[in-house]
């Protein structure tokens, strides 16, 4: 038992162990996004289909399903963030050791990853308050009756939609780089596969991006307005 705890401890303390944790939790979040997008696209199937889907999510396994998923997401999101912070601090400390530290800077891509990641964090907090906790009393009342109507009314506000679209743009940039990095960290990238992996990562990010932004855009252009005035 103590041998297992020891090796787990050294795995978590090693740079490669931390990179693997960031990659595996990133992969789980990437898969969540594909699932969340697929479910959200039911918005186009109409009020009944979307509300039925939302009802299913909340009643799956007598209501425990959604809490298991939430716990999993929280652990992945927290570990992804925490181990990224540790790795960034390690890299900074290592750079300080160089003789010409003024000329050795963090690569541009990792700075972009940190800033896009922090924007996603801010977005997720806003999004949870908006559609899950429902801090707006009026929207909460509508959401209890019909989640489809809640999304339509939520995105009829141009400022809210604009914020979602900006956040999705940064999410897309984070994914285009992050998905390719998952392959690299897990040792699945070689000279031969580097090109196709780069293309796959960009294509995946584009599908997630256009899929998600299509919803606020369609609503701003009038989708659902005949049912919700
Ligand atoms: C147009 C884009 C999006 C729409 C329309 C949308 C819609 C929704 C809705 C309606 C809910 C509430 C589900 C419920 O409780 O009934 C929800 C929850 C959630 N969304 Fe989104 N979402 C979008 C984008 C995103 C993105 C990009 C992320 C992640 C970066 C995300 C992460 C989450 C999370 C973590 C939850 C909480 C799940 C829970 O605990 O219930 N969403 N979303």
PDB file of C-alpha atoms and ligand atoms in Angstrom:
ATOM      1  CA  UNK A   1       0.000   0.000   0.000  1.00  0.00           C
ATOM      2  CA  UNK A   2       2.756   2.424   0.983  1.00  0.00           C
ATOM      3  CA  UNK A   3       4.713   1.472  -2.189  1.00  0.00           C
ATOM      4  CA  UNK A   4       1.642   2.463  -4.223  1.00  0.00           C
ATOM      5  CA  UNK A   5       1.226   5.766  -2.333  1.00  0.00           C
ATOM      6  CA  UNK A   6       4.952   6.453  -2.780  1.00  0.00           C
ATOM      7  CA  UNK A   7       4.901   5.880  -6.523  1.00  0.00           C
ATOM      8  CA  UNK A   8       1.705   7.923  -6.855  1.00  0.00           C
ATOM      9  CA  UNK A   9       3.387  10.706  -4.843  1.00  0.00           C
ATOM     10  CA  UNK A  10       6.492  10.709  -7.072  1.00  0.00           C
ATOM     11  CA  UNK A  11       4.289  10.597 -10.209  1.00  0.00           C
ATOM     12  CA  UNK A  12       2.408  13.704  -9.044  1.00  0.00           C
ATOM     13  CA  UNK A  13       5.653  15.476  -8.121  1.00  0.00           C
ATOM     14  CA  UNK A  14       7.414  14.696 -11.429  1.00  0.00           C
ATOM     15  CA  UNK A  15       7.137  17.053 -14.358  1.00  0.00           C
ATOM     16  CA  UNK A  16       6.026  14.276 -16.742  1.00  0.00           C
ATOM     17  CA  UNK A  17       3.458  13.004 -14.216  1.00  0.00           C
ATOM     18  CA  UNK A  18       1.964  16.488 -13.959  1.00  0.00           C
ATOM     19  CA  UNK A  19       1.927  16.844 -17.753  1.00  0.00           C
ATOM     20  CA  UNK A  20       0.092  13.508 -18.054  1.00  0.00           C
ATOM     21  CA  UNK A  21      -2.516  14.652 -15.482  1.00  0.00           C
ATOM     22  CA  UNK A  22      -3.062  17.892 -17.455  1.00  0.00           C
ATOM     23  CA  UNK A  23      -3.384  15.879 -20.701  1.00  0.00           C
ATOM     24  CA  UNK A  24      -5.786  13.239 -19.342  1.00  0.00           C
ATOM     25  CA  UNK A  25      -8.048  15.759 -17.563  1.00  0.00           C
ATOM     26  CA  UNK A  26      -7.912  17.941 -20.711  1.00  0.00           C
ATOM     27  CA  UNK A  27      -9.039  14.922 -22.755  1.00  0.00           C
ATOM     28  CA  UNK A  28     -11.990  14.350 -20.396  1.00  0.00           C
ATOM     29  CA  UNK A  29     -13.013  18.020 -20.751  1.00  0.00           C
ATOM     30  CA  UNK A  30     -12.641  17.840 -24.549  1.00  0.00           C
ATOM     31  CA  UNK A  31     -14.976  14.810 -24.588  1.00  0.00           C
ATOM     32  CA  UNK A  32     -17.429  16.602 -22.279  1.00  0.00           C
ATOM     33  CA  UNK A  33     -17.557  19.485 -24.786  1.00  0.00           C
ATOM     34  CA  UNK A  34     -18.454  17.103 -27.637  1.00  0.00           C
ATOM     35  CA  UNK A  35     -21.253  15.607 -25.514  1.00  0.00           C
ATOM     36  CA  UNK A  36     -22.501  18.994 -24.301  1.00  0.00           C
ATOM     37  CA  UNK A  37     -22.535  20.346 -27.860  1.00  0.00           C
ATOM     38  CA  UNK A  38     -24.433  17.300 -29.167  1.00  0.00           C
ATOM     39  CA  UNK A  39     -27.076  17.760 -26.465  1.00  0.00           C
ATOM     40  CA  UNK A  40     -27.276  21.523 -26.991  1.00  0.00           C
ATOM     41  CA  UNK A  41     -27.831  21.126 -30.731  1.00  0.00           C
ATOM     42  CA  UNK A  42     -31.201  19.578 -29.806  1.00  0.00           C
ATOM     43  CA  UNK A  43     -32.250  23.208 -29.370  1.00  0.00           C
ATOM     44  CA  UNK A  44     -32.931  23.098 -33.141  1.00  0.00           C
ATOM     45  CA  UNK A  45     -35.203  20.048 -32.723  1.00  0.00           C
ATOM     46  CA  UNK A  46     -37.627  22.324 -30.849  1.00  0.00           C
ATOM     47  CA  UNK A  47     -38.946  22.964 -27.376  1.00  0.00           C
ATOM     48  CA  UNK A  48     -40.317  19.490 -26.640  1.00  0.00           C
ATOM     49  CA  UNK A  49     -37.142  17.580 -27.659  1.00  0.00           C
ATOM     50  CA  UNK A  50     -34.797  19.926 -25.784  1.00  0.00           C
ATOM     51  CA  UNK A  51     -36.912  20.011 -22.620  1.00  0.00           C
ATOM     52  CA  UNK A  52     -37.197  16.214 -22.647  1.00  0.00           C
ATOM     53  CA  UNK A  53     -33.396  15.955 -22.949  1.00  0.00           C
ATOM     54  CA  UNK A  54     -32.902  18.401 -20.007  1.00  0.00           C
ATOM     55  CA  UNK A  55     -35.425  16.397 -17.977  1.00  0.00           C
ATOM     56  CA  UNK A  56     -33.559  13.170 -18.768  1.00  0.00           C
ATOM     57  CA  UNK A  57     -30.231  14.702 -17.581  1.00  0.00           C
ATOM     58  CA  UNK A  58     -31.797  15.731 -14.274  1.00  0.00           C
ATOM     59  CA  UNK A  59     -33.616  12.456 -13.588  1.00  0.00           C
ATOM     60  CA  UNK A  60     -30.982   9.971 -14.860  1.00  0.00           C
ATOM     61  CA  UNK A  61     -30.200   7.401 -12.097  1.00  0.00           C
ATOM     62  CA  UNK A  62     -32.886   9.028  -9.916  1.00  0.00           C
ATOM     63  CA  UNK A  63     -31.099  12.375 -10.081  1.00  0.00           C
ATOM     64  CA  UNK A  64     -27.669  11.073  -9.001  1.00  0.00           C
ATOM     65  CA  UNK A  65     -26.357  10.854 -12.621  1.00  0.00           C
ATOM     66  CA  UNK A  66     -26.065  14.626 -12.963  1.00  0.00           C
ATOM     67  CA  UNK A  67     -24.215  14.892  -9.619  1.00  0.00           C
ATOM     68  CA  UNK A  68     -21.738  12.147 -10.593  1.00  0.00           C
ATOM     69  CA  UNK A  69     -21.062  14.036 -13.848  1.00  0.00           C
ATOM     70  CA  UNK A  70     -20.709  17.339 -11.954  1.00  0.00           C
ATOM     71  CA  UNK A  71     -18.241  15.806  -9.488  1.00  0.00           C
ATOM     72  CA  UNK A  72     -16.190  14.296 -12.338  1.00  0.00           C
ATOM     73  CA  UNK A  73     -16.147  17.630 -14.170  1.00  0.00           C
ATOM     74  CA  UNK A  74     -15.151  19.523 -11.036  1.00  0.00           C
ATOM     75  CA  UNK A  75     -12.264  17.130 -10.317  1.00  0.00           C
ATOM     76  CA  UNK A  76     -11.045  17.296 -13.945  1.00  0.00           C
ATOM     77  CA  UNK A  77     -11.389  21.075 -14.175  1.00  0.00           C
ATOM     78  CA  UNK A  78      -9.702  21.606 -10.771  1.00  0.00           C
ATOM     79  CA  UNK A  79      -6.812  19.199 -11.460  1.00  0.00           C
ATOM     80  CA  UNK A  80      -6.326  20.599 -14.992  1.00  0.00           C
ATOM     81  CA  UNK A  81      -6.016  24.113 -13.564  1.00  0.00           C
ATOM     82  CA  UNK A  82      -3.977  23.219 -10.481  1.00  0.00           C
ATOM     83  CA  UNK A  83      -1.348  21.128 -12.286  1.00  0.00           C
ATOM     84  CA  UNK A  84      -1.070  23.755 -15.056  1.00  0.00           C
ATOM     85  CA  UNK A  85      -0.261  26.353 -12.377  1.00  0.00           C
ATOM     86  CA  UNK A  86       2.374  24.033 -10.840  1.00  0.00           C
ATOM     87  CA  UNK A  87       3.955  23.346 -14.260  1.00  0.00           C
ATOM     88  CA  UNK A  88       4.005  27.064 -15.127  1.00  0.00           C
ATOM     89  CA  UNK A  89       5.739  27.863 -11.820  1.00  0.00           C
ATOM     90  CA  UNK A  90       8.274  25.087 -12.438  1.00  0.00           C
ATOM     91  CA  UNK A  91       9.014  26.405 -15.946  1.00  0.00           C
ATOM     92  CA  UNK A  92       9.440  29.937 -14.635  1.00  0.00           C
ATOM     93  CA  UNK A  93      11.853  28.760 -11.937  1.00  0.00           C
ATOM     94  CA  UNK A  94      13.812  26.752 -14.532  1.00  0.00           C
ATOM     95  CA  UNK A  95      14.071  29.797 -16.831  1.00  0.00           C
ATOM     96  CA  UNK A  96      15.469  31.876 -13.961  1.00  0.00           C
ATOM     97  CA  UNK A  97      18.381  29.456 -13.845  1.00  0.00           C
ATOM     98  CA  UNK A  98      19.540  30.447 -17.334  1.00  0.00           C
ATOM     99  CA  UNK A  99      22.454  32.868 -17.595  1.00  0.00           C
ATOM    100  CA  UNK A 100      20.672  35.163 -20.091  1.00  0.00           C
ATOM    101  CA  UNK A 101      17.271  35.056 -18.408  1.00  0.00           C
ATOM    102  CA  UNK A 102      16.163  38.353 -19.956  1.00  0.00           C
ATOM    103  CA  UNK A 103      16.190  36.762 -23.394  1.00  0.00           C
ATOM    104  CA  UNK A 104      14.539  33.477 -22.333  1.00  0.00           C
ATOM    105  CA  UNK A 105      10.778  33.996 -22.270  1.00  0.00           C
ATOM    106  CA  UNK A 106       7.800  31.717 -22.011  1.00  0.00           C
ATOM    107  CA  UNK A 107       6.772  30.512 -25.498  1.00  0.00           C
ATOM    108  CA  UNK A 108       3.963  32.608 -27.005  1.00  0.00           C
ATOM    109  CA  UNK A 109       1.724  29.533 -27.261  1.00  0.00           C
ATOM    110  CA  UNK A 110       1.898  28.839 -23.510  1.00  0.00           C
ATOM    111  CA  UNK A 111       1.021  32.465 -22.699  1.00  0.00           C
ATOM    112  CA  UNK A 112      -1.979  32.198 -25.056  1.00  0.00           C
ATOM    113  CA  UNK A 113      -2.973  28.912 -23.340  1.00  0.00           C
ATOM    114  CA  UNK A 114      -2.867  30.566 -19.894  1.00  0.00           C
ATOM    115  CA  UNK A 115      -4.948  33.580 -20.936  1.00  0.00           C
ATOM    116  CA  UNK A 116      -7.480  31.617 -22.987  1.00  0.00           C
ATOM    117  CA  UNK A 117      -7.720  29.118 -20.093  1.00  0.00           C
ATOM    118  CA  UNK A 118      -8.444  31.870 -17.564  1.00  0.00           C
ATOM    119  CA  UNK A 119     -11.114  33.337 -19.873  1.00  0.00           C
ATOM    120  CA  UNK A 120     -12.739  29.880 -20.092  1.00  0.00           C
ATOM    121  CA  UNK A 121     -12.730  29.719 -16.279  1.00  0.00           C
ATOM    122  CA  UNK A 122     -14.453  33.124 -16.062  1.00  0.00           C
ATOM    123  CA  UNK A 123     -16.906  32.005 -18.754  1.00  0.00           C
ATOM    124  CA  UNK A 124     -17.746  28.726 -16.976  1.00  0.00           C
ATOM    125  CA  UNK A 125     -18.483  30.624 -13.714  1.00  0.00           C
ATOM    126  CA  UNK A 126     -20.758  33.052 -15.606  1.00  0.00           C
ATOM    127  CA  UNK A 127     -22.393  30.187 -17.538  1.00  0.00           C
ATOM    128  CA  UNK A 128     -23.135  28.188 -14.358  1.00  0.00           C
ATOM    129  CA  UNK A 129     -24.731  31.234 -12.703  1.00  0.00           C
ATOM    130  CA  UNK A 130     -26.655  31.930 -15.932  1.00  0.00           C
ATOM    131  CA  UNK A 131     -28.127  28.527 -16.873  1.00  0.00           C
ATOM    132  CA  UNK A 132     -27.503  26.120 -13.943  1.00  0.00           C
ATOM    133  CA  UNK A 133     -27.831  28.168 -10.734  1.00  0.00           C
ATOM    134  CA  UNK A 134     -30.049  30.688 -12.591  1.00  0.00           C
ATOM    135  CA  UNK A 135     -29.360  33.793 -10.504  1.00  0.00           C
ATOM    136  CA  UNK A 136     -31.777  35.851 -12.629  1.00  0.00           C
ATOM    137  CA  UNK A 137     -35.149  35.218 -10.931  1.00  0.00           C
ATOM    138  CA  UNK A 138     -37.162  35.764 -14.133  1.00  0.00           C
ATOM    139  CA  UNK A 139     -34.930  33.396 -16.137  1.00  0.00           C
ATOM    140  CA  UNK A 140     -35.060  30.846 -13.276  1.00  0.00           C
ATOM    141  CA  UNK A 141     -38.878  30.853 -13.417  1.00  0.00           C
ATOM    142  CA  UNK A 142     -38.826  30.342 -17.177  1.00  0.00           C
ATOM    143  CA  UNK A 143     -36.097  27.661 -16.864  1.00  0.00           C
ATOM    144  CA  UNK A 144     -38.149  25.648 -14.364  1.00  0.00           C
ATOM    145  CA  UNK A 145     -40.986  25.587 -16.890  1.00  0.00           C
ATOM    146  CA  UNK A 146     -38.889  25.130 -20.052  1.00  0.00           C
ATOM    147  CA  UNK A 147     -35.053  25.061 -20.384  1.00  0.00           C
ATOM    148  CA  UNK A 148     -35.537  25.615 -24.177  1.00  0.00           C
ATOM    149  CA  UNK A 149     -37.322  28.913 -23.527  1.00  0.00           C
ATOM    150  CA  UNK A 150     -34.632  29.852 -20.966  1.00  0.00           C
ATOM    151  CA  UNK A 151     -31.861  29.435 -23.567  1.00  0.00           C
ATOM    152  CA  UNK A 152     -33.835  31.374 -26.226  1.00  0.00           C
ATOM    153  CA  UNK A 153     -34.573  34.264 -23.852  1.00  0.00           C
ATOM    154  CA  UNK A 154     -31.032  34.144 -22.418  1.00  0.00           C
ATOM    155  CA  UNK A 155     -29.474  34.638 -25.866  1.00  0.00           C
ATOM    156  CA  UNK A 156     -31.981  37.258 -27.008  1.00  0.00           C
ATOM    157  CA  UNK A 157     -29.811  39.605 -24.931  1.00  0.00           C
ATOM    158  CA  UNK A 158     -27.122  40.753 -27.439  1.00  0.00           C
ATOM    159  CA  UNK A 159     -24.546  41.508 -24.723  1.00  0.00           C
ATOM    160  CA  UNK A 160     -24.855  38.023 -23.235  1.00  0.00           C
ATOM    161  CA  UNK A 161     -24.581  36.465 -26.716  1.00  0.00           C
ATOM    162  CA  UNK A 162     -21.544  38.599 -27.540  1.00  0.00           C
ATOM    163  CA  UNK A 163     -19.831  37.482 -24.329  1.00  0.00           C
ATOM    164  CA  UNK A 164     -20.549  33.817 -25.177  1.00  0.00           C
ATOM    165  CA  UNK A 165     -19.183  34.274 -28.711  1.00  0.00           C
ATOM    166  CA  UNK A 166     -15.964  35.938 -27.462  1.00  0.00           C
ATOM    167  CA  UNK A 167     -15.477  33.185 -24.846  1.00  0.00           C
ATOM    168  CA  UNK A 168     -16.095  30.475 -27.490  1.00  0.00           C
ATOM    169  CA  UNK A 169     -13.455  32.106 -29.729  1.00  0.00           C
ATOM    170  CA  UNK A 170     -10.856  31.792 -26.956  1.00  0.00           C
ATOM    171  CA  UNK A 171     -12.080  28.264 -26.211  1.00  0.00           C
ATOM    172  CA  UNK A 172     -11.480  27.416 -29.893  1.00  0.00           C
ATOM    173  CA  UNK A 173      -7.898  28.726 -29.720  1.00  0.00           C
ATOM    174  CA  UNK A 174      -7.316  26.788 -26.463  1.00  0.00           C
ATOM    175  CA  UNK A 175      -8.634  23.583 -28.060  1.00  0.00           C
ATOM    176  CA  UNK A 176      -6.684  23.906 -31.327  1.00  0.00           C
ATOM    177  CA  UNK A 177      -3.428  23.935 -29.357  1.00  0.00           C
ATOM    178  CA  UNK A 178      -4.538  21.762 -26.410  1.00  0.00           C
ATOM    179  CA  UNK A 179      -5.875  18.804 -28.412  1.00  0.00           C
ATOM    180  CA  UNK A 180      -2.574  18.531 -30.337  1.00  0.00           C
ATOM    181  CA  UNK A 181      -0.638  18.745 -27.037  1.00  0.00           C
ATOM    182  CA  UNK A 182      -2.628  15.807 -25.588  1.00  0.00           C
ATOM    183  CA  UNK A 183      -1.243  13.553 -28.374  1.00  0.00           C
ATOM    184  CA  UNK A 184       2.289  14.888 -27.773  1.00  0.00           C
ATOM    185  CA  UNK A 185       2.205  14.336 -23.978  1.00  0.00           C
ATOM    186  CA  UNK A 186       0.733  10.856 -24.296  1.00  0.00           C
ATOM    187  CA  UNK A 187       3.550   9.950 -26.709  1.00  0.00           C
ATOM    188  CA  UNK A 188       1.241   9.548 -29.707  1.00  0.00           C
ATOM    189  CA  UNK A 189       2.905  12.192 -31.892  1.00  0.00           C
ATOM    190  CA  UNK A 190       5.736  11.300 -34.265  1.00  0.00           C
ATOM    191  CA  UNK A 191       7.229  13.075 -37.308  1.00  0.00           C
ATOM    192  CA  UNK A 192       4.823  11.139 -39.499  1.00  0.00           C
ATOM    193  CA  UNK A 193       1.669  11.864 -37.451  1.00  0.00           C
ATOM    194  CA  UNK A 194       2.444  15.484 -36.417  1.00  0.00           C
ATOM    195  CA  UNK A 195       0.782  16.985 -39.538  1.00  0.00           C
ATOM    196  CA  UNK A 196      -2.468  14.956 -39.382  1.00  0.00           C
ATOM    197  CA  UNK A 197      -2.696  15.559 -35.595  1.00  0.00           C
ATOM    198  CA  UNK A 198      -2.393  19.324 -36.120  1.00  0.00           C
ATOM    199  CA  UNK A 199      -5.149  19.213 -38.746  1.00  0.00           C
ATOM    200  CA  UNK A 200      -7.362  17.012 -36.537  1.00  0.00           C
ATOM    201  CA  UNK A 201      -6.940  19.373 -33.543  1.00  0.00           C
ATOM    202  CA  UNK A 202      -7.878  22.405 -35.656  1.00  0.00           C
ATOM    203  CA  UNK A 203     -10.846  20.615 -37.217  1.00  0.00           C
ATOM    204  CA  UNK A 204     -12.098  19.490 -33.789  1.00  0.00           C
ATOM    205  CA  UNK A 205     -11.773  23.046 -32.416  1.00  0.00           C
ATOM    206  CA  UNK A 206     -13.636  24.396 -35.480  1.00  0.00           C
ATOM    207  CA  UNK A 207     -16.538  21.922 -35.091  1.00  0.00           C
ATOM    208  CA  UNK A 208     -16.903  22.816 -31.383  1.00  0.00           C
ATOM    209  CA  UNK A 209     -16.622  26.536 -32.177  1.00  0.00           C
ATOM    210  CA  UNK A 210     -19.154  26.739 -35.007  1.00  0.00           C
ATOM    211  CA  UNK A 211     -21.500  24.316 -33.249  1.00  0.00           C
ATOM    212  CA  UNK A 212     -21.615  26.382 -30.051  1.00  0.00           C
ATOM    213  CA  UNK A 213     -21.670  29.874 -31.595  1.00  0.00           C
ATOM    214  CA  UNK A 214     -24.415  28.823 -34.016  1.00  0.00           C
ATOM    215  CA  UNK A 215     -26.842  28.832 -31.046  1.00  0.00           C
ATOM    216  CA  UNK A 216     -26.540  32.467 -29.840  1.00  0.00           C
ATOM    217  CA  UNK A 217     -26.196  33.587 -33.476  1.00  0.00           C
ATOM    218  CA  UNK A 218     -29.346  31.746 -34.624  1.00  0.00           C
ATOM    219  CA  UNK A 219     -31.296  33.181 -31.669  1.00  0.00           C
ATOM    220  CA  UNK A 220     -30.026  36.724 -32.294  1.00  0.00           C
ATOM    221  CA  UNK A 221     -31.201  36.309 -35.913  1.00  0.00           C
ATOM    222  CA  UNK A 222     -34.684  35.329 -34.729  1.00  0.00           C
ATOM    223  CA  UNK A 223     -34.682  31.557 -34.090  1.00  0.00           C
ATOM    224  CA  UNK A 224     -37.372  30.761 -31.501  1.00  0.00           C
ATOM    225  CA  UNK A 225     -38.742  34.320 -31.426  1.00  0.00           C
ATOM    226  CA  UNK A 226     -42.198  33.205 -32.633  1.00  0.00           C
ATOM    227  CA  UNK A 227     -42.518  30.938 -29.549  1.00  0.00           C
ATOM    228  CA  UNK A 228     -40.952  33.377 -27.079  1.00  0.00           C
ATOM    229  CA  UNK A 229     -41.868  37.037 -27.186  1.00  0.00           C
TER     230      UNK A 229
HETATM  231  C1  LIG B   1     -23.933  28.142 -26.857  1.00  0.00           C
HETATM  232  C2  LIG B   1     -23.261  27.479 -25.969  1.00  0.00           C
HETATM  233  C3  LIG B   1     -23.848  26.780 -24.783  1.00  0.00           C
HETATM  234  C4  LIG B   1     -25.150  26.525 -24.424  1.00  0.00           C
HETATM  235  C5  LIG B   1     -26.438  26.902 -25.155  1.00  0.00           C
HETATM  236  C6  LIG B   1     -25.131  25.808 -23.180  1.00  0.00           C
HETATM  237  C7  LIG B   1     -26.247  25.387 -22.472  1.00  0.00           C
HETATM  238  C8  LIG B   1     -26.257  24.885 -21.194  1.00  0.00           C
HETATM  239  C9  LIG B   1     -27.413  24.652 -20.382  1.00  0.00           C
HETATM  240  C10 LIG B   1     -28.864  24.892 -20.819  1.00  0.00           C
HETATM  241  C11 LIG B   1     -26.999  24.169 -19.191  1.00  0.00           C
HETATM  242  C12 LIG B   1     -27.859  23.798 -17.977  1.00  0.00           C
HETATM  243  C13 LIG B   1     -28.257  22.378 -17.994  1.00  0.00           C
HETATM  244  C14 LIG B   1     -29.296  22.173 -16.926  1.00  0.00           C
HETATM  245  O1  LIG B   1     -28.950  22.310 -15.741  1.00  0.00           O
HETATM  246  O2  LIG B   1     -30.437  21.897 -17.294  1.00  0.00           O
HETATM  247  C15 LIG B   1     -25.549  24.088 -19.252  1.00  0.00           C
HETATM  248  C16 LIG B   1     -24.744  23.629 -18.221  1.00  0.00           C
HETATM  249  C17 LIG B   1     -23.369  23.558 -18.295  1.00  0.00           C
HETATM  250  N1  LIG B   1     -22.550  23.956 -19.332  1.00  0.00           N
HETATM  251 FE1  LIG B   1     -23.170  24.769 -21.049  1.00  0.00          FE
HETATM  252  N2  LIG B   1     -23.816  25.598 -22.817  1.00  0.00           N
HETATM  253  C18 LIG B   1     -23.003  26.175 -23.761  1.00  0.00           C
HETATM  254  C19 LIG B   1     -21.615  26.203 -23.777  1.00  0.00           C
HETATM  255  C20 LIG B   1     -20.810  25.638 -22.820  1.00  0.00           C
HETATM  256  C21 LIG B   1     -19.363  25.593 -22.866  1.00  0.00           C
HETATM  257  C22 LIG B   1     -18.520  26.140 -23.988  1.00  0.00           C
HETATM  258  C23 LIG B   1     -18.947  24.978 -21.721  1.00  0.00           C
HETATM  259  C24 LIG B   1     -17.544  24.654 -21.252  1.00  0.00           C
HETATM  260  C25 LIG B   1     -16.478  25.348 -21.584  1.00  0.00           C
HETATM  261  C26 LIG B   1     -20.122  24.629 -20.963  1.00  0.00           C
HETATM  262  C27 LIG B   1     -20.105  24.006 -19.752  1.00  0.00           C
HETATM  263  C28 LIG B   1     -21.232  23.725 -18.996  1.00  0.00           C
HETATM  264  C29 LIG B   1     -21.192  23.130 -17.674  1.00  0.00           C
HETATM  265  C30 LIG B   1     -19.934  22.711 -16.909  1.00  0.00           C
HETATM  266  C31 LIG B   1     -22.530  23.025 -17.234  1.00  0.00           C
HETATM  267  C32 LIG B   1     -23.015  22.521 -15.878  1.00  0.00           C
HETATM  268  C33 LIG B   1     -23.586  21.163 -15.964  1.00  0.00           C
HETATM  269  C34 LIG B   1     -24.358  20.939 -14.662  1.00  0.00           C
HETATM  270  O3  LIG B   1     -23.705  20.872 -13.634  1.00  0.00           O
HETATM  271  O4  LIG B   1     -25.570  20.896 -14.697  1.00  0.00           O
HETATM  272  N3  LIG B   1     -21.237  25.036 -21.657  1.00  0.00           N
HETATM  273  N4  LIG B   1     -25.117  24.527 -20.472  1.00  0.00           N
END
